[in-house]
Short mmCIF file of C-alpha atoms in Angstrom, two decimals:
data_model
loop_
_atom_site.label_atom_id
_atom_site.label_comp_id
_atom_site.label_asym_id
_atom_site.label_seq_id
_atom_site.Cartn_x
_atom_site.Cartn_y
_atom_site.Cartn_z
CA UNK A 156 17.04 20.01 102.20
CA UNK A 157 16.24 19.67 98.52
CA UNK A 158 14.59 22.73 96.79
CA UNK A 159 18.31 24.17 96.40
CA UNK A 160 18.90 21.23 94.16
CA UNK A 161 15.55 20.36 92.68
CA UNK A 162 14.72 23.62 91.39
CA UNK A 163 17.89 23.66 89.08
CA UNK A 164 16.94 20.70 86.59
CA UNK A 165 13.65 22.54 85.22
CA UNK A 166 15.83 25.91 84.67
CA UNK A 167 19.00 24.14 83.34
CA UNK A 168 18.28 25.34 79.67
CA UNK A 169 17.68 28.96 80.89
CA UNK A 170 20.58 29.04 82.87
CA UNK A 171 22.76 27.49 79.98
CA UNK A 172 21.50 30.21 77.65
CA UNK A 173 21.85 33.12 80.47
CA UNK A 174 25.34 32.31 81.41
CA UNK A 175 26.88 30.83 78.29
CA UNK A 176 28.03 28.00 80.05
CA UNK A 177 28.33 24.37 78.55
CA UNK A 178 26.07 21.65 79.55
CA UNK A 179 29.09 19.85 81.38
CA UNK A 180 29.60 23.40 83.41
CA UNK A 181 25.75 23.52 84.41
CA UNK A 182 25.72 19.96 85.30
CA UNK A 183 28.08 21.17 88.04
CA UNK A 184 25.48 22.99 89.90
CA UNK A 185 24.04 19.35 90.78
CA UNK A 186 27.44 17.26 90.86
CA UNK A 187 29.05 20.05 93.36
CA UNK A 188 26.68 19.89 96.23
CA UNK A 189 26.04 16.25 95.96
CA UNK A 190 29.78 15.65 96.23
CA UNK A 191 30.31 18.09 99.02
CA UNK A 192 27.37 16.28 100.93
CA UNK A 193 29.55 13.17 100.36
CA UNK A 194 32.66 14.96 102.04
CA UNK A 195 30.75 16.44 104.81
CA UNK A 196 29.25 12.81 105.61
CA UNK A 197 32.85 11.21 105.71
CA UNK A 198 34.00 13.89 108.00
CA UNK A 199 31.09 12.78 110.26
CA UNK A 200 33.29 12.26 113.34
CA UNK A 201 35.13 15.42 113.01
CA UNK A 202 32.04 17.40 112.53
CA UNK A 203 30.42 15.73 115.84
CA UNK A 204 33.65 16.60 117.72
CA UNK A 205 33.31 20.19 116.51
CA UNK A 206 29.52 20.92 116.68
CA UNK A 207 26.73 19.68 118.82
CA UNK A 208 23.63 18.13 116.84
CA UNK A 209 21.67 21.29 117.61
CA UNK A 210 24.32 23.80 116.56
CA UNK A 211 25.36 21.62 113.67
CA UNK A 212 22.04 21.16 112.04
CA UNK A 213 21.05 24.89 112.83
CA UNK A 214 24.34 25.90 111.05
CA UNK A 215 23.22 23.57 108.02
CA UNK A 216 20.04 25.14 107.53
CA UNK A 217 21.35 28.70 107.85
CA UNK A 218 23.84 27.79 104.82
CA UNK A 219 21.04 26.57 102.69
CA UNK A 220 19.37 29.85 103.40
CA UNK A 221 22.10 31.87 102.66
CA UNK A 222 23.05 29.91 99.55
CA UNK A 223 19.45 30.45 98.16
CA UNK A 224 19.17 33.92 99.12
CA UNK A 225 22.48 34.73 97.55
CA UNK A 226 21.29 33.61 94.27
CA UNK A 227 19.90 37.11 93.80
CA UNK A 228 23.28 38.62 93.45
CA UNK A 229 25.42 35.67 92.11
CA UNK A 230 23.89 34.89 88.55
CA UNK A 231 27.25 34.15 86.59
CA UNK A 232 28.40 30.67 86.30
CA UNK A 233 30.93 31.13 89.18
CA UNK A 234 28.43 32.57 91.44
CA UNK A 235 25.91 29.91 91.05
CA UNK A 236 28.57 27.08 91.48
CA UNK A 237 29.70 28.91 94.84
CA UNK A 238 26.11 28.93 96.06
CA UNK A 239 25.68 25.51 95.07
CA UNK A 240 28.46 24.41 96.84
CA UNK A 241 27.40 26.48 100.01
CA UNK A 242 24.32 24.63 99.61
CA UNK A 243 25.67 21.32 99.72
CA UNK A 244 27.78 22.01 102.84
CA UNK A 245 24.55 22.98 104.66
CA UNK A 246 22.71 19.77 103.36
CA UNK A 247 25.73 17.77 104.11
CA UNK A 248 25.93 19.07 107.80
CA UNK A 249 22.27 18.10 108.46
CA UNK A 250 22.47 14.85 106.83
CA UNK A 251 25.53 14.04 108.81
CA UNK A 252 24.20 14.98 112.20
CA UNK A 253 20.55 13.81 112.00
CA UNK A 254 20.59 10.22 111.96
CA UNK A 255 22.19 9.61 115.29
CA UNK A 256 19.57 12.23 116.62
CA UNK A 257 16.50 10.10 115.11
CA UNK A 258 18.14 6.90 116.31
CA UNK A 259 18.33 8.29 119.96
CA UNK A 260 15.19 10.19 120.11
CA UNK A 261 12.84 7.67 118.39
CA UNK A 262 14.71 4.24 119.02
CA UNK A 263 11.50 2.16 119.05
CA UNK A 264 10.58 3.66 115.71
CA UNK A 265 13.82 4.67 114.11
CA UNK A 266 12.76 3.02 110.61
CA UNK A 267 9.57 4.56 110.36
CA UNK A 268 10.73 8.04 111.69
CA UNK A 269 13.69 7.91 109.31
CA UNK A 270 11.19 7.01 106.36
CA UNK A 271 9.27 10.04 107.24
CA UNK A 272 12.23 12.06 107.29
CA UNK A 273 13.43 11.25 103.75
CA UNK A 274 9.65 11.30 102.50
CA UNK A 275 9.97 14.95 103.61
CA UNK A 276 13.27 15.49 101.82
CA UNK A 277 11.47 14.09 98.57
CA UNK A 278 8.47 16.45 99.30
CA UNK A 279 10.50 19.52 99.07
CA UNK A 280 12.07 18.48 95.88
CA UNK A 281 8.68 17.66 94.39
CA UNK A 282 7.24 21.06 95.10
CA UNK A 283 10.36 22.81 93.92
CA UNK A 284 10.42 20.76 90.80
CA UNK A 285 6.93 21.17 89.76
CA UNK A 286 6.85 24.89 90.45
CA UNK A 287 10.27 26.31 89.49
CA UNK A 288 9.73 26.44 85.70
CA UNK A 289 6.42 28.22 85.87
CA UNK A 290 7.92 30.69 88.48
CA UNK A 291 10.75 31.32 86.30
CA UNK A 292 8.43 32.31 83.38
CA UNK A 293 6.67 34.60 85.76
CA UNK A 294 9.55 36.14 87.62
CA UNK A 295 12.69 34.80 85.78
CA UNK A 296 15.18 32.06 86.66
CA UNK A 297 17.32 33.90 89.27
CA UNK A 298 14.34 34.99 91.33
CA UNK A 299 12.72 31.29 91.06
CA UNK A 300 15.95 30.26 92.47
CA UNK A 301 15.81 32.63 95.43
CA UNK A 302 12.42 31.84 96.45
CA UNK A 303 13.68 28.53 98.04
CA UNK A 304 15.24 30.35 100.52
CA UNK A 305 12.04 30.59 102.52
CA UNK A 306 11.55 27.06 103.54
CA UNK A 307 15.05 27.22 105.45
CA UNK A 308 13.62 30.62 106.87
CA UNK A 309 10.95 28.84 108.40
CA UNK A 310 12.78 25.72 109.29
CA UNK A 311 15.64 27.49 111.35
CA UNK A 312 13.70 28.81 114.11
CA UNK A 313 11.54 25.68 114.31
CA UNK A 314 14.43 23.48 115.03
CA UNK A 315 16.11 25.56 117.46
CA UNK A 316 12.76 26.04 119.28
CA UNK A 317 12.35 22.24 119.29
CA UNK A 318 15.85 21.59 120.63
CA UNK A 319 16.21 24.25 123.20
CA UNK A 320 17.58 23.26 126.50
CA UNK A 321 14.64 21.82 128.62
CA UNK A 322 12.61 20.93 125.31
CA UNK A 323 13.08 17.31 126.20
CA UNK A 324 15.44 14.95 127.96
CA UNK A 325 16.53 13.53 124.66
CA UNK A 326 17.60 17.16 123.35
CA UNK A 327 19.75 18.01 126.37
CA UNK A 328 21.50 14.62 125.81
CA UNK A 329 22.14 15.36 121.98
CA UNK A 330 24.47 17.97 122.97
CA UNK A 331 26.85 15.84 124.98
CA UNK A 332 27.28 12.69 122.95
CA UNK A 333 30.30 11.87 120.94
CA UNK A 334 30.88 8.71 118.62
CA UNK A 335 33.66 6.60 119.39
CA UNK A 336 36.18 5.30 116.57
CA UNK A 337 34.85 2.68 114.31
CA UNK A 338 36.86 0.87 111.44
CA UNK A 339 34.22 1.07 108.78
CA UNK A 340 37.11 1.27 106.13
CA UNK A 341 38.07 -2.18 106.70
CA UNK A 342 34.69 -3.73 106.79
CA UNK A 343 33.33 -5.41 103.31
CA UNK A 344 29.52 -4.94 104.22
CA UNK A 345 30.21 -1.23 104.96
CA UNK A 346 31.60 -0.94 101.34
CA UNK A 347 28.70 -2.96 100.00
CA UNK A 348 26.00 -0.54 101.78
CA UNK A 349 28.05 2.57 100.67
CA UNK A 350 28.10 1.26 96.73
CA UNK A 351 24.43 0.23 97.19
CA UNK A 352 23.44 3.71 98.41
CA UNK A 353 25.66 5.34 95.95
CA UNK A 354 24.40 3.81 92.82
CA UNK A 355 20.74 4.11 94.01
CA UNK A 356 20.97 7.86 95.01
CA UNK A 357 22.85 8.16 91.50
CA UNK A 358 19.54 7.55 89.82
CA UNK A 359 18.02 10.10 92.16
CA UNK A 360 20.58 12.91 91.11
CA UNK A 361 20.42 12.07 87.51
CA UNK A 362 16.70 12.18 87.21
CA UNK A 363 16.65 15.40 89.33
CA UNK A 364 19.24 17.30 87.02
CA UNK A 365 18.55 15.92 83.52
CA UNK A 366 14.85 14.57 83.35
CA UNK A 367 13.64 18.18 82.21
CA UNK A 368 16.40 18.90 79.93
CA UNK A 369 15.92 15.62 78.36
CA UNK A 370 12.20 16.27 77.57
CA UNK A 371 12.72 19.91 76.67
CA UNK A 372 15.38 18.53 74.03
CA UNK A 373 12.41 16.61 72.52
CA UNK A 374 10.07 19.65 72.32
CA UNK A 375 8.42 20.24 75.51
CA UNK A 376 8.25 23.59 77.32
CA UNK A 377 10.35 24.05 80.54
CA UNK A 378 7.13 24.21 82.45
CA UNK A 379 5.61 21.08 81.18
CA UNK A 380 9.02 19.23 81.68
CA UNK A 381 9.27 20.63 85.40
CA UNK A 382 5.69 19.50 86.10
CA UNK A 383 6.67 15.99 84.80
CA UNK A 384 9.60 15.92 87.43
CA UNK A 385 7.23 17.31 89.98
CA UNK A 386 5.00 14.41 89.30
CA UNK A 387 7.68 12.12 89.33
CA UNK A 388 8.77 13.59 92.80
CA UNK A 389 5.43 13.34 94.20
CA UNK A 390 5.40 9.59 93.35
CA UNK A 391 8.74 9.51 95.26
CA UNK A 392 6.81 10.74 98.28
CA UNK A 393 3.98 8.59 98.17
CA UNK A 394 6.43 5.75 97.80
CA UNK A 395 8.46 7.03 100.82
CA UNK A 396 5.28 7.10 102.98
CA UNK A 397 4.33 3.45 101.77
CA UNK A 398 7.84 2.28 102.87
CA UNK A 399 7.51 4.13 106.04
CA UNK A 400 4.09 2.36 106.78
CA UNK A 401 5.16 -1.08 105.43
CA UNK A 402 8.78 -1.50 106.25
CA UNK A 403 8.07 -2.86 109.68
CA UNK A 404 6.24 -5.92 108.14
CA UNK A 405 9.22 -7.09 106.43
CA UNK A 406 12.42 -8.24 108.50
CA UNK A 407 13.95 -9.31 105.41
CA UNK A 408 14.46 -6.00 103.49
CA UNK A 409 15.40 -7.79 100.43
CA UNK A 410 11.64 -8.67 99.60
CA UNK A 411 11.10 -4.89 99.22
CA UNK A 412 14.22 -4.08 97.50
CA UNK A 413 13.74 -6.61 94.75
CA UNK A 414 10.18 -4.98 94.11
CA UNK A 415 11.46 -1.51 94.21
CA UNK A 416 14.37 -2.38 91.97
CA UNK A 417 12.30 -4.05 89.39
CA UNK A 418 10.22 -1.07 89.27
CA UNK A 419 13.06 1.26 88.80
CA UNK A 420 14.51 -1.01 86.12
CA UNK A 421 11.12 -0.91 84.00
CA UNK A 422 10.85 2.75 84.30
CA UNK A 423 14.33 3.37 82.88
CA UNK A 424 13.60 0.87 80.00
CA UNK A 425 10.48 2.93 79.43
CA UNK A 426 12.46 6.43 79.11
CA UNK A 427 15.13 4.66 76.77
CA UNK A 428 12.68 2.87 74.61
CA UNK A 429 9.68 5.18 74.18
CA UNK A 430 10.38 8.63 76.23
CA UNK A 431 7.47 10.41 74.57
CA UNK A 432 4.60 7.73 74.53
CA UNK A 433 5.62 6.37 77.78
CA UNK A 434 6.55 9.64 79.69
CA UNK A 435 3.81 9.32 82.32
CA UNK A 436 4.40 5.72 82.81
CA UNK A 437 8.12 6.15 83.11
CA UNK A 438 7.75 9.19 85.40
CA UNK A 439 5.64 7.09 87.89
CA UNK A 440 7.63 4.00 87.66
CA UNK A 441 10.89 5.96 88.25
CA UNK A 442 9.20 7.83 91.23
CA UNK A 443 8.09 4.79 92.91
CA UNK A 444 11.43 2.95 92.44
CA UNK A 445 13.76 5.75 93.42
CA UNK A 446 11.26 7.06 96.35
CA UNK A 447 11.43 3.75 97.89
CA UNK A 448 14.85 2.94 97.29
CA UNK A 449 16.26 5.84 99.25
CA UNK A 450 14.62 5.31 102.68
CA UNK A 451 15.13 1.63 102.02
CA UNK A 452 18.86 1.99 101.68
CA UNK A 453 19.19 4.17 104.74
CA UNK A 454 16.84 1.81 106.77
CA UNK A 455 18.99 -0.96 105.57
CA UNK A 456 21.96 0.38 106.84
CA UNK A 457 20.66 1.38 110.29
CA UNK A 458 19.67 -2.24 110.65
CA UNK A 459 23.09 -3.36 111.12
CA UNK A 460 23.93 -1.56 114.20
CA UNK A 461 21.77 -0.98 117.21
CA UNK A 462 23.87 1.61 119.05
CA UNK A 463 22.67 5.06 118.10
CA UNK A 464 26.05 6.83 117.77
CA UNK A 465 27.58 4.05 116.03
CA UNK A 466 24.60 3.68 113.64
CA UNK A 467 24.88 7.36 112.95
CA UNK A 468 28.57 7.00 112.08
CA UNK A 469 27.88 4.10 109.85
CA UNK A 470 25.36 6.03 108.00
CA UNK A 471 27.75 8.83 107.70
CA UNK A 472 30.35 6.50 106.01
CA UNK A 473 27.57 4.91 103.75
CA UNK A 474 26.26 8.31 102.64
CA UNK A 475 29.70 10.06 102.39
CA UNK A 476 31.02 7.46 99.88
CA UNK A 477 27.68 7.07 98.29
CA UNK A 478 27.05 10.57 97.55
CA UNK A 479 30.28 11.08 96.13
CA UNK A 480 29.51 8.37 93.77
CA UNK A 481 26.06 9.76 93.09
CA UNK A 482 27.38 13.02 92.24
CA UNK A 483 29.09 11.92 89.20
CA UNK A 484 25.85 10.78 87.58
CA UNK A 485 24.91 14.20 86.47
CA UNK A 486 28.37 15.28 85.50
CA UNK A 487 28.40 12.05 83.03
CA UNK A 488 25.19 13.11 81.74
CA UNK A 489 26.50 16.64 80.96
CA UNK A 490 29.47 15.39 79.27
CA UNK A 491 27.51 12.94 77.26
CA UNK A 492 24.98 15.72 76.28
CA UNK A 493 27.59 17.96 74.99
CA UNK A 494 29.14 14.73 72.93
CA UNK A 495 26.11 13.24 71.74
CA UNK A 496 23.34 16.18 71.96
CA UNK A 497 21.25 14.00 74.19
CA UNK A 498 21.36 12.13 77.67
CA UNK A 499 19.72 8.99 76.40
CA UNK A 500 23.26 7.26 77.03
CA UNK A 501 23.21 8.27 80.81
CA UNK A 502 19.63 6.61 81.07
CA UNK A 503 21.50 3.32 79.83
CA UNK A 504 24.16 3.49 81.99
CA UNK A 505 21.80 3.87 85.21
CA UNK A 506 19.96 0.64 83.83
CA UNK A 507 22.97 -1.20 83.94
CA UNK A 508 23.71 0.08 87.57
CA UNK A 509 20.15 -0.73 88.80
CA UNK A 510 20.62 -4.44 87.38
CA UNK A 511 23.91 -4.63 89.51
CA UNK A 512 22.02 -3.34 92.45
CA UNK A 513 19.39 -6.01 92.15
CA UNK A 514 22.10 -8.68 92.21
CA UNK A 515 23.67 -6.98 95.20
CA UNK A 516 20.67 -6.73 97.30
CA UNK A 517 20.45 -10.54 97.45
CA UNK A 518 23.51 -10.62 99.79
CA UNK A 519 21.50 -8.55 102.39
CA UNK A 520 19.78 -11.27 104.41
CA UNK A 521 18.97 -10.26 108.07
CA UNK A 522 21.42 -13.07 109.18
CA UNK A 523 24.28 -11.29 107.66
CA UNK A 524 23.63 -7.99 109.52
CA UNK A 525 26.08 -8.87 112.09
CA UNK A 526 29.22 -8.32 109.51
CA UNK A 527 29.22 -4.81 110.57
CA UNK A 528 31.41 -5.53 113.47
CA UNK A 529 34.21 -2.65 113.05
#
């Protein structure tokens, strides 16, 4: 679900040079799919009405496969934007439908399973980010993007086999359940959770798209910058695994959230103050902060509602608006790079956002979870 996005950052300079696009235009390769992911999540009720979980997730994986494979043909700016949008729709379908499936199938351990699921997402990003620069130098940037059709090609038959009729009682039930209406639009806590997720995910999309170009602008080779992003995303995976192991010990999620957000803030400060001498430290701190914040934001949302389908719809609302918020961070960085020849100003904006999250998270006490009442 992430290589189609994560492979772009290390190749951004190559794509810009080959297509003649501005940095604002190439930033849309990250902005558009994240924006579409948000729109799909907001349409979660309609998607659930049209598609079962099995068919919808299968269709999403098929779209990711098609989008990556099509990059062998569509190598111009317009074609790349089209495939990015297609990949975003595919990712959006999967991310919209999977939460209720996880909540229903793994009810007693939904938090841990969801943390493992998000860790898997970050693992795919880590592999793509670390290897794309080297693959592009060996095969060319277009072929390096096409190769990321392979994970979807493997995942599609595995998903269809695991959820076939008779595979399990839960798999059969998943095709028939439909969500009831819930008025999250009128709920302040739902909007707080959306804002929290959106700004936190903005850090992820910003780093994913612009950390490698930031370091190539400072003189690094693309492969080295891609390895730094790969190291960062590997740290995200380890942080996600740690959250999956420890989250059950903290009924008050604020304890973990404060530690994670302080880690993110210090990492951004390193990137702003001394990006070259503190590059490795900044990547570790950013990876730990972002990698833990992503699953924690989703687990915190699931904490607010016990009923699986309603929890899935709340998560769709939170992810929908959140991804739309997050989608503008790479675009902002592209505009700033066109104007000021670097993206340092974007790191400062993200630092301010992380400080705001530190204040906002203090509101999320366990006693307040009942505020989601639709």
